[in-house]
Tab-separated table of C-alpha atoms and ligand atoms in Angstrom:
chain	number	residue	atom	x	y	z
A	1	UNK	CA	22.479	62.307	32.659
A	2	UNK	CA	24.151	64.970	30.220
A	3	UNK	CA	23.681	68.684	31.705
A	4	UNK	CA	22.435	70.949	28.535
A	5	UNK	CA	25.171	73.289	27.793
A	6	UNK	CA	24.449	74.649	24.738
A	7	UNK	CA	20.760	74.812	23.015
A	8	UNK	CA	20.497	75.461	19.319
A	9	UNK	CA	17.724	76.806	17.223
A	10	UNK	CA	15.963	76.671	13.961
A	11	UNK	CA	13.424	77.424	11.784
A	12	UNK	CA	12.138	75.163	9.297
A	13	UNK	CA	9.685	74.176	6.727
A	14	UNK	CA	7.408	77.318	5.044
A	15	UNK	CA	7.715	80.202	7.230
A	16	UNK	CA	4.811	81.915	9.264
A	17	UNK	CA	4.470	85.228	11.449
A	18	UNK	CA	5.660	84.997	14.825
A	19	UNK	CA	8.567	82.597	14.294
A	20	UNK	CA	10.964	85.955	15.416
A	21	UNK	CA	9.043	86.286	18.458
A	22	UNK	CA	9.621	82.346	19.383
A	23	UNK	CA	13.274	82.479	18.374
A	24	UNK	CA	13.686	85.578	20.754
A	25	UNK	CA	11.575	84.021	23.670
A	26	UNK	CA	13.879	80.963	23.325
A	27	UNK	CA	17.322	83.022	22.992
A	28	UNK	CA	16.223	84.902	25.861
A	29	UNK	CA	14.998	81.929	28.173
A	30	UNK	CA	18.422	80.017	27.613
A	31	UNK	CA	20.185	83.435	28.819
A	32	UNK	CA	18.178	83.557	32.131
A	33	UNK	CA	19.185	79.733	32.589
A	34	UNK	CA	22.215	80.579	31.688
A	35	UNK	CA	22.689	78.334	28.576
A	36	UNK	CA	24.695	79.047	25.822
A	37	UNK	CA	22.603	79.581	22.832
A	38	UNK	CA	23.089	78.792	18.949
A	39	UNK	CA	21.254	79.843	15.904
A	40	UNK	CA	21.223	78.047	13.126
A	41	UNK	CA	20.385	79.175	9.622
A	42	UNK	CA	18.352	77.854	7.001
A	43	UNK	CA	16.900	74.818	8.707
A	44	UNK	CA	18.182	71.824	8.952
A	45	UNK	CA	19.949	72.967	5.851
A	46	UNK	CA	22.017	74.924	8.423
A	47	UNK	CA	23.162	72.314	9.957
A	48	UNK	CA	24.746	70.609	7.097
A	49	UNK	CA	26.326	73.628	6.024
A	50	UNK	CA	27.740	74.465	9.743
A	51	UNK	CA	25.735	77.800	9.988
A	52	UNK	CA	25.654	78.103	13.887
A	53	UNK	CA	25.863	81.893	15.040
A	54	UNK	CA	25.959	82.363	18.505
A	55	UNK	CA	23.352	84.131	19.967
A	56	UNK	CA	23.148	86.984	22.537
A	57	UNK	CA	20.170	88.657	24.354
A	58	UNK	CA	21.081	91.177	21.747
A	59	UNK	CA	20.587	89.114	18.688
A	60	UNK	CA	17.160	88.927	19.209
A	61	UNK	CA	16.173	92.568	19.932
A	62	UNK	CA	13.642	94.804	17.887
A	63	UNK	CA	12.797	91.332	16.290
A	64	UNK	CA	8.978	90.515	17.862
A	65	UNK	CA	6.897	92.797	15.595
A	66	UNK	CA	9.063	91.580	12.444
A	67	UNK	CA	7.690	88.842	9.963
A	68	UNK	CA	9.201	86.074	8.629
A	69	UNK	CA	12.413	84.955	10.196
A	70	UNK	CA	15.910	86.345	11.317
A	71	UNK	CA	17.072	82.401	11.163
A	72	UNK	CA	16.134	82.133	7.497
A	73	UNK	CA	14.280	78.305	6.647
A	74	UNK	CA	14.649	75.869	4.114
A	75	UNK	CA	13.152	72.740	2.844
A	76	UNK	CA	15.965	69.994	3.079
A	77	UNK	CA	14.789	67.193	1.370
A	78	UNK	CA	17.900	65.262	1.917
A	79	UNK	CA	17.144	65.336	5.565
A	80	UNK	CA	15.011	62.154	4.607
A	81	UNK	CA	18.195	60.436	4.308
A	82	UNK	CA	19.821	58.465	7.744
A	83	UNK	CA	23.429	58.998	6.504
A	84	UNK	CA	22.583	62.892	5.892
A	85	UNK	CA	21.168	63.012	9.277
A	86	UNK	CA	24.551	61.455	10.242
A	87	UNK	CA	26.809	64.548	9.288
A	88	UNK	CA	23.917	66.689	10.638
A	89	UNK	CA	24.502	64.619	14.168
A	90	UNK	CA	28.450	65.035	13.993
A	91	UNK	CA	27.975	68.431	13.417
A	92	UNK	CA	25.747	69.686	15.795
A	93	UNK	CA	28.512	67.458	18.244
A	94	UNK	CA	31.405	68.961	17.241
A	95	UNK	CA	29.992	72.659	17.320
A	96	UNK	CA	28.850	71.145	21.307
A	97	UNK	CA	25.500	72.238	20.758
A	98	UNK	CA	23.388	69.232	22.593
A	99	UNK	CA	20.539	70.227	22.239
A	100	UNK	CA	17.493	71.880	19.858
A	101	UNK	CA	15.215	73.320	19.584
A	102	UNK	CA	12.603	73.631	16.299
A	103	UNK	CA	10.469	76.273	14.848
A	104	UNK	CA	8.317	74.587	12.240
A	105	UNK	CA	5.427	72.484	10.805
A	106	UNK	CA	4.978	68.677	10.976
A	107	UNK	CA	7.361	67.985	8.271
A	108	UNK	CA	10.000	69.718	10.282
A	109	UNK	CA	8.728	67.679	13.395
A	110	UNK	CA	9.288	64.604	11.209
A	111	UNK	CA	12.938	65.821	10.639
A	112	UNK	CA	13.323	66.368	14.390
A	113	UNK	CA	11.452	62.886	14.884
A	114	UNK	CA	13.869	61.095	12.460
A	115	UNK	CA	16.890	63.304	13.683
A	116	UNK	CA	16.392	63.054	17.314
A	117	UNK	CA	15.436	59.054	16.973
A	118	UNK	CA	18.341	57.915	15.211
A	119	UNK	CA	21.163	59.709	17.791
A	120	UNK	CA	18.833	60.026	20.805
A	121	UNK	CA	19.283	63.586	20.397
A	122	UNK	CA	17.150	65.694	23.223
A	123	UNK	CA	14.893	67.860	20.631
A	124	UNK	CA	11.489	69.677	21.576
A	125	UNK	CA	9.086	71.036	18.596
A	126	UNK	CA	7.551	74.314	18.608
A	127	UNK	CA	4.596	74.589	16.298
A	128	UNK	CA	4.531	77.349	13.541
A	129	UNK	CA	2.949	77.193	10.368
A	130	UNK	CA	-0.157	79.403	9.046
A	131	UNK	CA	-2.278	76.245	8.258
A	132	UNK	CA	-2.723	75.478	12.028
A	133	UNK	CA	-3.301	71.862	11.106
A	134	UNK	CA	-0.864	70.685	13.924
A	135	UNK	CA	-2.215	68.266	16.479
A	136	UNK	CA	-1.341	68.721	20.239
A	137	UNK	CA	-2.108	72.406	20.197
A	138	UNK	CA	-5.146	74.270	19.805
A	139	UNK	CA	-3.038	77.106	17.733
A	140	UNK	CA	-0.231	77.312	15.591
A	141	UNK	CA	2.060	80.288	15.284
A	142	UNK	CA	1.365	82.443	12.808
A	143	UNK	CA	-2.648	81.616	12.127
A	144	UNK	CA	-3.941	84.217	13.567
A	145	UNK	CA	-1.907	86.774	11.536
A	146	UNK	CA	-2.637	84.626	8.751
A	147	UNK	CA	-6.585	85.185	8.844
A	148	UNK	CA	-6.665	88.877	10.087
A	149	UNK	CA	-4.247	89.414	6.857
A	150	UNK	CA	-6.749	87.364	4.423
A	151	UNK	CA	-9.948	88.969	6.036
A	152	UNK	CA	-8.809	92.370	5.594
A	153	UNK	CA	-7.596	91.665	1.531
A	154	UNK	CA	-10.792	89.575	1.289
A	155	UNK	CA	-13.125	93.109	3.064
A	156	UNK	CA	-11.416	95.126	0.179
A	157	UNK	CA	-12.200	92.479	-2.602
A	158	UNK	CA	-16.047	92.734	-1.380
A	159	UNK	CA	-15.963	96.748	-2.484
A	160	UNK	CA	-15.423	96.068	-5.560
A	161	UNK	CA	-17.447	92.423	-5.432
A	162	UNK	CA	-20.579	94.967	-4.918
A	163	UNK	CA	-19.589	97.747	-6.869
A	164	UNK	CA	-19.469	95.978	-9.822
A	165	UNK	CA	-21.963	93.530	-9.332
A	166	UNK	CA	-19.402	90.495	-9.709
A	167	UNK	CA	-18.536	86.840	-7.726
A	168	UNK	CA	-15.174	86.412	-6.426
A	169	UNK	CA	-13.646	83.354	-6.196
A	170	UNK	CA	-11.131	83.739	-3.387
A	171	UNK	CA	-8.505	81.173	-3.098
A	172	UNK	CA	-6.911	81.019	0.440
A	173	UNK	CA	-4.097	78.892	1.590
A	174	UNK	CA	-3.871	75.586	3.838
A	175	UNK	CA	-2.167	72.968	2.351
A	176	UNK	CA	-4.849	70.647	3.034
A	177	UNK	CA	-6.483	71.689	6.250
A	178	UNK	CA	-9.603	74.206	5.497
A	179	UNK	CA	-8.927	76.195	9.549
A	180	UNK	CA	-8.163	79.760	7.017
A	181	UNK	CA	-11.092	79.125	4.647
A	182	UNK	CA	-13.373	78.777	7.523
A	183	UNK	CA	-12.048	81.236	9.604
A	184	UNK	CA	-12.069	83.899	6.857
A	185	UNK	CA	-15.310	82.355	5.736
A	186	UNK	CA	-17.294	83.403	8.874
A	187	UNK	CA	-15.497	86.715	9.240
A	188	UNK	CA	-15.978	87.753	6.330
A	189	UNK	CA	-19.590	87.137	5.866
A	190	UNK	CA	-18.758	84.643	2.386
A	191	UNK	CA	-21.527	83.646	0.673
A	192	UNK	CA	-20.120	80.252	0.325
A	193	UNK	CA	-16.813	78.475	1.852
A	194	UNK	CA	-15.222	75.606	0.604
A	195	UNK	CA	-13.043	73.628	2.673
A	196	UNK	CA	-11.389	70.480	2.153
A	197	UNK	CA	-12.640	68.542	5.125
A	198	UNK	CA	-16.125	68.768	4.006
A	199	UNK	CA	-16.962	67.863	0.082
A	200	UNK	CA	-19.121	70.049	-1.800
A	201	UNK	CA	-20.338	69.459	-5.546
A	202	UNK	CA	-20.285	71.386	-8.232
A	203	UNK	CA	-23.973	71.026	-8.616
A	204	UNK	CA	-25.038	71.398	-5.424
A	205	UNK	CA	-23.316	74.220	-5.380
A	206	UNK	CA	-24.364	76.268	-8.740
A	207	UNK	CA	-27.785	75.200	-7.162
A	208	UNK	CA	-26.694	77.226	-4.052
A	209	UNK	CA	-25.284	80.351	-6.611
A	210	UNK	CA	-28.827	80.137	-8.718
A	211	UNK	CA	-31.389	80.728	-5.704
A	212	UNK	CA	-29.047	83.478	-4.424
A	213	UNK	CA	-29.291	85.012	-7.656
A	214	UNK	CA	-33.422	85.169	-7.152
A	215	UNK	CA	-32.509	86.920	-3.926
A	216	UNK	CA	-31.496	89.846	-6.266
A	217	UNK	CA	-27.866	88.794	-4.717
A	218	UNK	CA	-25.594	89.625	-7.658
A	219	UNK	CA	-22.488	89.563	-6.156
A	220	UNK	CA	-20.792	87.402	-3.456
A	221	UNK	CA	-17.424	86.045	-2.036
A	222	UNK	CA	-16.555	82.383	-2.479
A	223	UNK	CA	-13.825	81.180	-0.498
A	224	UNK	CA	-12.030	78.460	-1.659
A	225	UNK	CA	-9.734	76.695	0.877
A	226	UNK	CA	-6.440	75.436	-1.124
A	227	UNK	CA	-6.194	71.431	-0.906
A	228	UNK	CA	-10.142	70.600	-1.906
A	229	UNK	CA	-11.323	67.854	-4.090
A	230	UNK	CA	-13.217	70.538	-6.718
A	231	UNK	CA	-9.592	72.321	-7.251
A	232	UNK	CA	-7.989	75.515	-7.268
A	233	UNK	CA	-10.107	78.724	-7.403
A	234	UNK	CA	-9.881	79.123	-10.809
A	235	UNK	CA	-11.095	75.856	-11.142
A	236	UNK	CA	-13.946	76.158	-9.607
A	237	UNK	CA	-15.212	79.211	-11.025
A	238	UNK	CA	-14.454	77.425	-14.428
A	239	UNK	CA	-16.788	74.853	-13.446
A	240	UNK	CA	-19.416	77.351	-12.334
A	241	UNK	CA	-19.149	79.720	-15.298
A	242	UNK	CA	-19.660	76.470	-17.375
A	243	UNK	CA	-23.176	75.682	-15.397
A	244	UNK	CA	-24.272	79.552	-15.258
A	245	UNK	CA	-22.506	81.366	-17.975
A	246	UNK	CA	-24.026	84.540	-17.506
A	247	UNK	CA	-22.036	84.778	-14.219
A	248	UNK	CA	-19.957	87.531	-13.739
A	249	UNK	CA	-16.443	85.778	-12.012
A	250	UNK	CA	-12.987	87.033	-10.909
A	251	UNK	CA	-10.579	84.709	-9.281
A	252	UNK	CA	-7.933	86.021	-6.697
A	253	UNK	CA	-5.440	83.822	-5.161
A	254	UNK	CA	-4.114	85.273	-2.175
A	255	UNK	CA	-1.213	83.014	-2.189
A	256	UNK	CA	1.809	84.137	-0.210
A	257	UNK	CA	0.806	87.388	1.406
A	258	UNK	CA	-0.863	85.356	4.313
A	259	UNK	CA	2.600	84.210	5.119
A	260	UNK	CA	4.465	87.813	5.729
A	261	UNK	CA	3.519	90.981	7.881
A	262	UNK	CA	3.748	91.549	11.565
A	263	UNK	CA	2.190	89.055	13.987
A	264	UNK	CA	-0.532	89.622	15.927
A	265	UNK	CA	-0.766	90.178	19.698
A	266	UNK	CA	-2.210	86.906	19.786
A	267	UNK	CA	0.789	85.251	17.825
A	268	UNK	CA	3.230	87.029	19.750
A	269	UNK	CA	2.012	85.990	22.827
A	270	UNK	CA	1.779	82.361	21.916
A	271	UNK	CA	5.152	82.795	20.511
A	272	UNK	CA	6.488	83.949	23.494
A	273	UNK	CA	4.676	81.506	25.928
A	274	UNK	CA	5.727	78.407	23.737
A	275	UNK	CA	9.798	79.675	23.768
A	276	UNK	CA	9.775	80.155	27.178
A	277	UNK	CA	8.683	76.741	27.839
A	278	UNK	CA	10.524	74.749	25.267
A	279	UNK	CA	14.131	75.817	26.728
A	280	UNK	CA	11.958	74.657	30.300
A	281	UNK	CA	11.079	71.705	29.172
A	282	UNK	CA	14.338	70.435	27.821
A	283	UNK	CA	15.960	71.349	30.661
A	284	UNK	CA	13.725	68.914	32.178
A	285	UNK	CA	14.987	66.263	30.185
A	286	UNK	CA	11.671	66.257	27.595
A	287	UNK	CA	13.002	65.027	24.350
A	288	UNK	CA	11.017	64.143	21.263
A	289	UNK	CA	7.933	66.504	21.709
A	290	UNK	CA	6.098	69.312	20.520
A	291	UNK	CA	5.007	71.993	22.964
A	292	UNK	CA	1.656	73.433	22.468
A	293	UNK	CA	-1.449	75.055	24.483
A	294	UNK	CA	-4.421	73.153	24.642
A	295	UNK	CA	-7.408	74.955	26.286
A	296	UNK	CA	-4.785	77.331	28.236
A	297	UNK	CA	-2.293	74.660	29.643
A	298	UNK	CA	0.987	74.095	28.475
A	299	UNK	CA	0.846	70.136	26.491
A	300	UNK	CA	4.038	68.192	25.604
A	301	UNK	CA	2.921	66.161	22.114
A	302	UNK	CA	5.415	63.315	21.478
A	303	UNK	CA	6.047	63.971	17.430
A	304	UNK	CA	5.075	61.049	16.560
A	305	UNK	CA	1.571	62.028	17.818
A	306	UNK	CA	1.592	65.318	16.606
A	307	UNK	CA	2.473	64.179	13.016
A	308	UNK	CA	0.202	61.566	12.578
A	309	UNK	CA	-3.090	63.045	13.936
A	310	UNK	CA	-4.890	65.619	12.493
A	311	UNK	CA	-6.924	68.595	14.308
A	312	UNK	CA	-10.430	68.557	12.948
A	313	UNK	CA	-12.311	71.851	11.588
A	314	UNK	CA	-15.097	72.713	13.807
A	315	UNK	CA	-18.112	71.615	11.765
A	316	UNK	CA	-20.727	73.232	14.059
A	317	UNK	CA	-18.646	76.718	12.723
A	318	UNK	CA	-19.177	75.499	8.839
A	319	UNK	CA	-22.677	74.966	9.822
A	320	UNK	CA	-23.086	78.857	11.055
A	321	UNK	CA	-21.660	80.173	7.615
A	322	UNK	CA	-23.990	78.286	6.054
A	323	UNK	CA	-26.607	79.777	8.101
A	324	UNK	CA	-25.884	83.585	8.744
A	325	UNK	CA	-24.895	83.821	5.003
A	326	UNK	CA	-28.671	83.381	3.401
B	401	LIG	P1	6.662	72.204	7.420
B	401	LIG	O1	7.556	72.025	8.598
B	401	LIG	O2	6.211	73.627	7.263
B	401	LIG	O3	5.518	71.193	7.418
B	401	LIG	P2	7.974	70.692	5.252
B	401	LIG	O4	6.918	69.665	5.135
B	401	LIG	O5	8.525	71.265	3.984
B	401	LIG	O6	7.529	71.964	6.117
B	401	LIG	O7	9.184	70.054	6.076
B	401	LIG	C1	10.329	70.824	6.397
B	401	LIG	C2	11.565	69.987	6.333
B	401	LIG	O8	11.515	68.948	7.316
B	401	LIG	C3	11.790	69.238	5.034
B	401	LIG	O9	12.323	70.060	4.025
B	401	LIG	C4	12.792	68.185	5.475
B	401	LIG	O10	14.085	68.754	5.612
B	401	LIG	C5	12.301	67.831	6.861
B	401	LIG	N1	11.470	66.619	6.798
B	401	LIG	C6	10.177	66.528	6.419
B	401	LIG	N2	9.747	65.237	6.458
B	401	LIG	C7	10.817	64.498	6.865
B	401	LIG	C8	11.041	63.103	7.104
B	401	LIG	N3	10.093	62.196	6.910
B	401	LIG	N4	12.282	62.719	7.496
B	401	LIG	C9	13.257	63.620	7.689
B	401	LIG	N5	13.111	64.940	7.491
B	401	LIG	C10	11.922	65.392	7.082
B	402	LIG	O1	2.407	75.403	5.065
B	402	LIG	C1	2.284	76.762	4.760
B	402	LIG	C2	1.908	76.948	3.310
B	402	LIG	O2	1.840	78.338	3.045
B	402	LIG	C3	0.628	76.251	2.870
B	402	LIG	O3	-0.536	76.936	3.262
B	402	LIG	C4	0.840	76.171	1.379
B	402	LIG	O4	0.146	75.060	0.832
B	402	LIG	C5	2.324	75.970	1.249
B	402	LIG	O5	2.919	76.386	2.467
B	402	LIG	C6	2.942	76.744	0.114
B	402	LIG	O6	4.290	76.445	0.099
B	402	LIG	P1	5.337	77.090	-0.935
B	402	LIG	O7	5.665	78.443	-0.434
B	402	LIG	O8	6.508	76.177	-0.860
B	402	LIG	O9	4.651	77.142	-2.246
């Protein structure tokens, strides 16, 4: 069997906080294994365009509190493509990097899948992405950064929910996975969360909004997850002012600021943990998987797996907003 010489690594897909903290874990694990190590920018992007930088312990330093990534990401729809994947192959050969390792979400692990299959290419996955909708790990890199961020912009939008006696509509991100909404809905004390895993009406709820109101309760937080079937925030508060027009509404999308700032603790220690053992597990001869944590052991998810099945929202936790938020 090839030795690993040379490990490169990327960042890919929508970025999330923590990514620096993985990309120094796995620079710094090669290092100690003595490996030569390789970043590449811009995704898989990168790759076409030959941006390989070598990589020192140095490269990585005064880089774990920092957002974002030093690697720079991309979406690289082209990667779709077999003969694009081809020059990507040759390239990552003739720089003698054999090996990678990826920083991203499931679309990136279905690059890595396609990439990897096609040139039996060793590649292991390391799952980052705010929406923590990746199966084979009970948390994603960057979540948890993700929901502190939106619960403390959504405890400031609650002054001024009371203060001037008005609903919010909060939109928070996802994609299509309702782990933020929820999250944020319970810590947060939300009068109502909408996720897209579990449907809610419009009737049912302005039926909800109505008895509130004869609880004197004039103003309130509605979080609505991105990726539901009733539609964006300001959709839904359309919809509402339409059945109760004597509602006072706002709408605020968080949007992107759930993506930046400094990761957690938490994020930077999963960061850390799940570097450390991708470099491992390569040189172990693991190819084609995602390495994650599931109940506090280390899991290798084939990609396949990990980008066809979904982690569920905890439905027993949607059933406690609804009840500590009469
Ligand atoms: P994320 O990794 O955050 O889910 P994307 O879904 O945008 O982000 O995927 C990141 C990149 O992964 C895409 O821009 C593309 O380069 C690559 N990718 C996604 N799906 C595939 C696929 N089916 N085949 C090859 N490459 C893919
Ligand atoms: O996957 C992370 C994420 O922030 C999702 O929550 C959101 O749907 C999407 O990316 C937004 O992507 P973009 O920055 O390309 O609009």
């Amino acid at each position: 069997m090839h030795e690993i010489e040379k490990i490169g690594v990327l960042t890919s897909g929508g970025d999330s906080p923590g990514m620096n903290a993985a990309i120094r874990a796995v620079v710094r694990t090669a290092i100690f294994y003595k490996i030569d190590v390789v970043g590449i920018q811009e995704g898989y992007k990168g790759i076409l365009k030959k941006k390989f930088v070598p990589m020192q312990s140095q490269s990585v330093s005064k880089i774990i509190n920092r957002g974002g990534t030093i690697l720079m990401t991309s979406r690289c729809p082209e990667f779709k493509e077999k003969e694009v994947r081809k020059t990507a192959y040759d390239n990552l050969v003739n720089a003698g990097i054999d090996a990678l390792v990826v920083i991203g979400g499931d679309g990136s692990f279905r690059g890595a899948m396609a990439l990897g299959g096609d040139f039996d290419f060793p590649i292991v996955g390391i799952p980052a992405t705010i929406d923590n909708d990746i199966y084979g790990t009970d948390y994603t890199i960057g979540f948890d950064t993700a929901i502190n961020t939106a619960m403390e912009a959504i405890d400031k939008i609650r002054d001024t929910a009371q203060s001037h006696n008005l609903v919010f509509f909060v939109e928070v991100m996802g994609r299509d996975a309702g782990f933020i909404g929820l999250n944020t809905g319970i810590a947060t004390g939300a009068e109502v969360t909408l996720v897209p895993e579990i449907m809610t009406d419009i009737d049912s709820l302005c039926k909800y909004l109505v008895v509130e109101r004869r609880k004197n309760k004039t103003s309130g937080i509605i979080i609505v997850s991105e990726g539901g079937k009733m539609g964006s925030a300001e959709e839904v508060a359309a919809q509402v002012k339409q059945h109760i027009p004597d509602y006072s509404t706002r709408v605020t999308t968080l949007g992107h600021i759930q993506r930046g700032g400094s990761p957690t603790c938490s994020d930077r220690v999963l960061a850390s943990m799940l570097g450390y053992e991708a470099v491992g597990a390569l040189l172990d001869n693991r190819k084609g998987v995602m390495v994650g944590i599931h109940k506090g052991e280390v899991t290798f998810t084939p990609f396949e797996e990990a980008c066809s099945r979904h982690n569920q929202v905890n439905r027993d936790l949607y059933e406690v907003t609804k009840i500590l938020s009469v």
